Amino acid sequence: SMGLEGSVIKIVSQSLQGIRDIKIFNAKKFMLGKLNSVTIEYARIYSNSISTSNVPRLIIETVVVIGFLGIFV
C-alpha cells in the first residue's frame, strides 16, 4: 500500500513537473493510463484492507445479535 501511494505521488509529481513535455510529446494518454492503473490497484488494495479490518467486528456483532435473540425469544 505504501509503495502504491508512493507510485501515485511520483506519477502526479512527474506529471505536474513535466506538463510542458507531456504537451510537446503528446504523452497525455500515456501518463493518464499509468496513473489510472496505479490508482485502480491502490483502490483495490485499500478496499480489501478496509473490508478485512471490518470482518471481525461484523462477526462479533452477528454473534451478539443472535445471542440476544436466543435469550429474548
PDB file of C-alpha atoms in Angstrom:
ATOM      1  CA  SER A   1       0.000   0.000   0.000  1.00  0.00           C
ATOM      2  CA  MET A   2       2.760   2.436   0.907  1.00  0.00           C
ATOM      3  CA  GLY A   3       4.546   1.537  -2.322  1.00  0.00           C
ATOM      4  CA  LEU A   4       1.416   2.273  -4.332  1.00  0.00           C
ATOM      5  CA  GLU A   5       0.900   5.581  -2.530  1.00  0.00           C
ATOM      6  CA  GLY A   6       4.469   6.472  -3.406  1.00  0.00           C
ATOM      7  CA  SER A   7       3.823   5.491  -7.023  1.00  0.00           C
ATOM      8  CA  VAL A   8       0.724   7.683  -7.196  1.00  0.00           C
ATOM      9  CA  ILE A   9       2.590  10.638  -5.681  1.00  0.00           C
ATOM     10  CA  LYS A  10       5.547  10.079  -8.018  1.00  0.00           C
ATOM     11  CA  ILE A  11       3.361   9.913 -11.131  1.00  0.00           C
ATOM     12  CA  VAL A  12       1.381  13.016 -10.147  1.00  0.00           C
ATOM     13  CA  SER A  13       4.602  14.875  -9.337  1.00  0.00           C
ATOM     14  CA  GLN A  14       6.191  13.845 -12.632  1.00  0.00           C
ATOM     15  CA  SER A  15       3.045  14.849 -14.468  1.00  0.00           C
ATOM     16  CA  LEU A  16       2.928  18.285 -12.868  1.00  0.00           C
ATOM     17  CA  GLN A  17       6.640  18.879 -13.401  1.00  0.00           C
ATOM     18  CA  GLY A  18       6.515  17.693 -16.979  1.00  0.00           C
ATOM     19  CA  ILE A  19       3.293  19.286 -18.249  1.00  0.00           C
ATOM     20  CA  ARG A  20       5.238  21.063 -20.956  1.00  0.00           C
ATOM     21  CA  ASP A  21       6.910  17.842 -22.044  1.00  0.00           C
ATOM     22  CA  ILE A  22       3.629  15.966 -21.906  1.00  0.00           C
ATOM     23  CA  LYS A  23       2.031  18.541 -24.198  1.00  0.00           C
ATOM     24  CA  ILE A  24       5.010  18.687 -26.548  1.00  0.00           C
ATOM     25  CA  PHE A  25       5.316  14.917 -26.905  1.00  0.00           C
ATOM     26  CA  ASN A  26       1.553  14.276 -26.701  1.00  0.00           C
ATOM     27  CA  ALA A  27       2.086  11.879 -23.771  1.00  0.00           C
ATOM     28  CA  LYS A  28      -1.151  12.772 -22.010  1.00  0.00           C
ATOM     29  CA  LYS A  29      -2.811   9.410 -22.720  1.00  0.00           C
ATOM     30  CA  PHE A  30       0.290   7.524 -21.588  1.00  0.00           C
ATOM     31  CA  MET A  31       0.570   9.395 -18.275  1.00  0.00           C
ATOM     32  CA  LEU A  32      -3.170   9.146 -17.585  1.00  0.00           C
ATOM     33  CA  GLY A  33      -3.041   5.418 -18.323  1.00  0.00           C
ATOM     34  CA  LYS A  34      -0.149   4.955 -15.903  1.00  0.00           C
ATOM     35  CA  LEU A  35      -1.878   6.966 -13.192  1.00  0.00           C
ATOM     36  CA  ASN A  36      -5.172   5.181 -13.781  1.00  0.00           C
ATOM     37  CA  SER A  37      -3.708   1.684 -13.463  1.00  0.00           C
ATOM     38  CA  VAL A  38      -1.825   2.516 -10.254  1.00  0.00           C
ATOM     39  CA  THR A  39      -4.853   4.289  -8.785  1.00  0.00           C
ATOM     40  CA  ILE A  40      -7.130   1.325  -9.542  1.00  0.00           C
ATOM     41  CA  GLU A  41      -4.665  -1.072  -7.889  1.00  0.00           C
ATOM     42  CA  TYR A  42      -4.391   1.232  -4.853  1.00  0.00           C
ATOM     43  CA  ALA A  43      -8.194   1.434  -4.562  1.00  0.00           C
ATOM     44  CA  ARG A  44      -8.491  -2.370  -4.787  1.00  0.00           C
ATOM     45  CA  ILE A  45      -5.916  -2.937  -2.046  1.00  0.00           C
ATOM     46  CA  TYR A  46      -7.378  -0.190   0.164  1.00  0.00           C
ATOM     47  CA  SER A  47     -10.880  -1.623  -0.260  1.00  0.00           C
ATOM     48  CA  ASN A  48      -9.674  -5.120   0.649  1.00  0.00           C
ATOM     49  CA  SER A  49      -7.875  -3.724   3.687  1.00  0.00           C
ATOM     50  CA  ILE A  50     -10.959  -1.895   4.956  1.00  0.00           C
ATOM     51  CA  SER A  51     -13.173  -4.930   4.333  1.00  0.00           C
ATOM     52  CA  THR A  52     -10.767  -7.264   6.104  1.00  0.00           C
ATOM     53  CA  SER A  53     -10.486  -5.000   9.135  1.00  0.00           C
ATOM     54  CA  ASN A  54     -14.295  -4.833   9.464  1.00  0.00           C
ATOM     55  CA  VAL A  55     -14.919  -8.590   9.249  1.00  0.00           C
ATOM     56  CA  PRO A  56     -14.084  -9.409  12.902  1.00  0.00           C
ATOM     57  CA  ARG A  57     -16.359  -6.620  14.118  1.00  0.00           C
ATOM     58  CA  LEU A  58     -19.210  -7.849  11.911  1.00  0.00           C
ATOM     59  CA  ILE A  59     -18.796 -11.422  13.131  1.00  0.00           C
ATOM     60  CA  ILE A  60     -18.847 -10.308  16.780  1.00  0.00           C
ATOM     61  CA  GLU A  61     -21.926  -8.130  16.195  1.00  0.00           C
ATOM     62  CA  THR A  62     -23.717 -11.004  14.455  1.00  0.00           C
ATOM     63  CA  VAL A  63     -22.943 -13.411  17.309  1.00  0.00           C
ATOM     64  CA  VAL A  64     -24.142 -10.856  19.873  1.00  0.00           C
ATOM     65  CA  VAL A  65     -27.396 -10.237  17.984  1.00  0.00           C
ATOM     66  CA  ILE A  66     -28.014 -13.971  17.616  1.00  0.00           C
ATOM     67  CA  GLY A  67     -27.273 -14.363  21.348  1.00  0.00           C
ATOM     68  CA  PHE A  68     -29.765 -11.654  22.258  1.00  0.00           C
ATOM     69  CA  LEU A  69     -32.385 -13.221  20.003  1.00  0.00           C
ATOM     70  CA  GLY A  70     -31.768 -16.574  21.697  1.00  0.00           C
ATOM     71  CA  ILE A  71     -32.204 -15.023  25.139  1.00  0.00           C
ATOM     72  CA  PHE A  72     -35.339 -12.991  24.389  1.00  0.00           C
ATOM     73  CA  VAL A  73     -37.164 -15.386  22.075  1.00  0.00           C
TER      74      VAL A  73
END
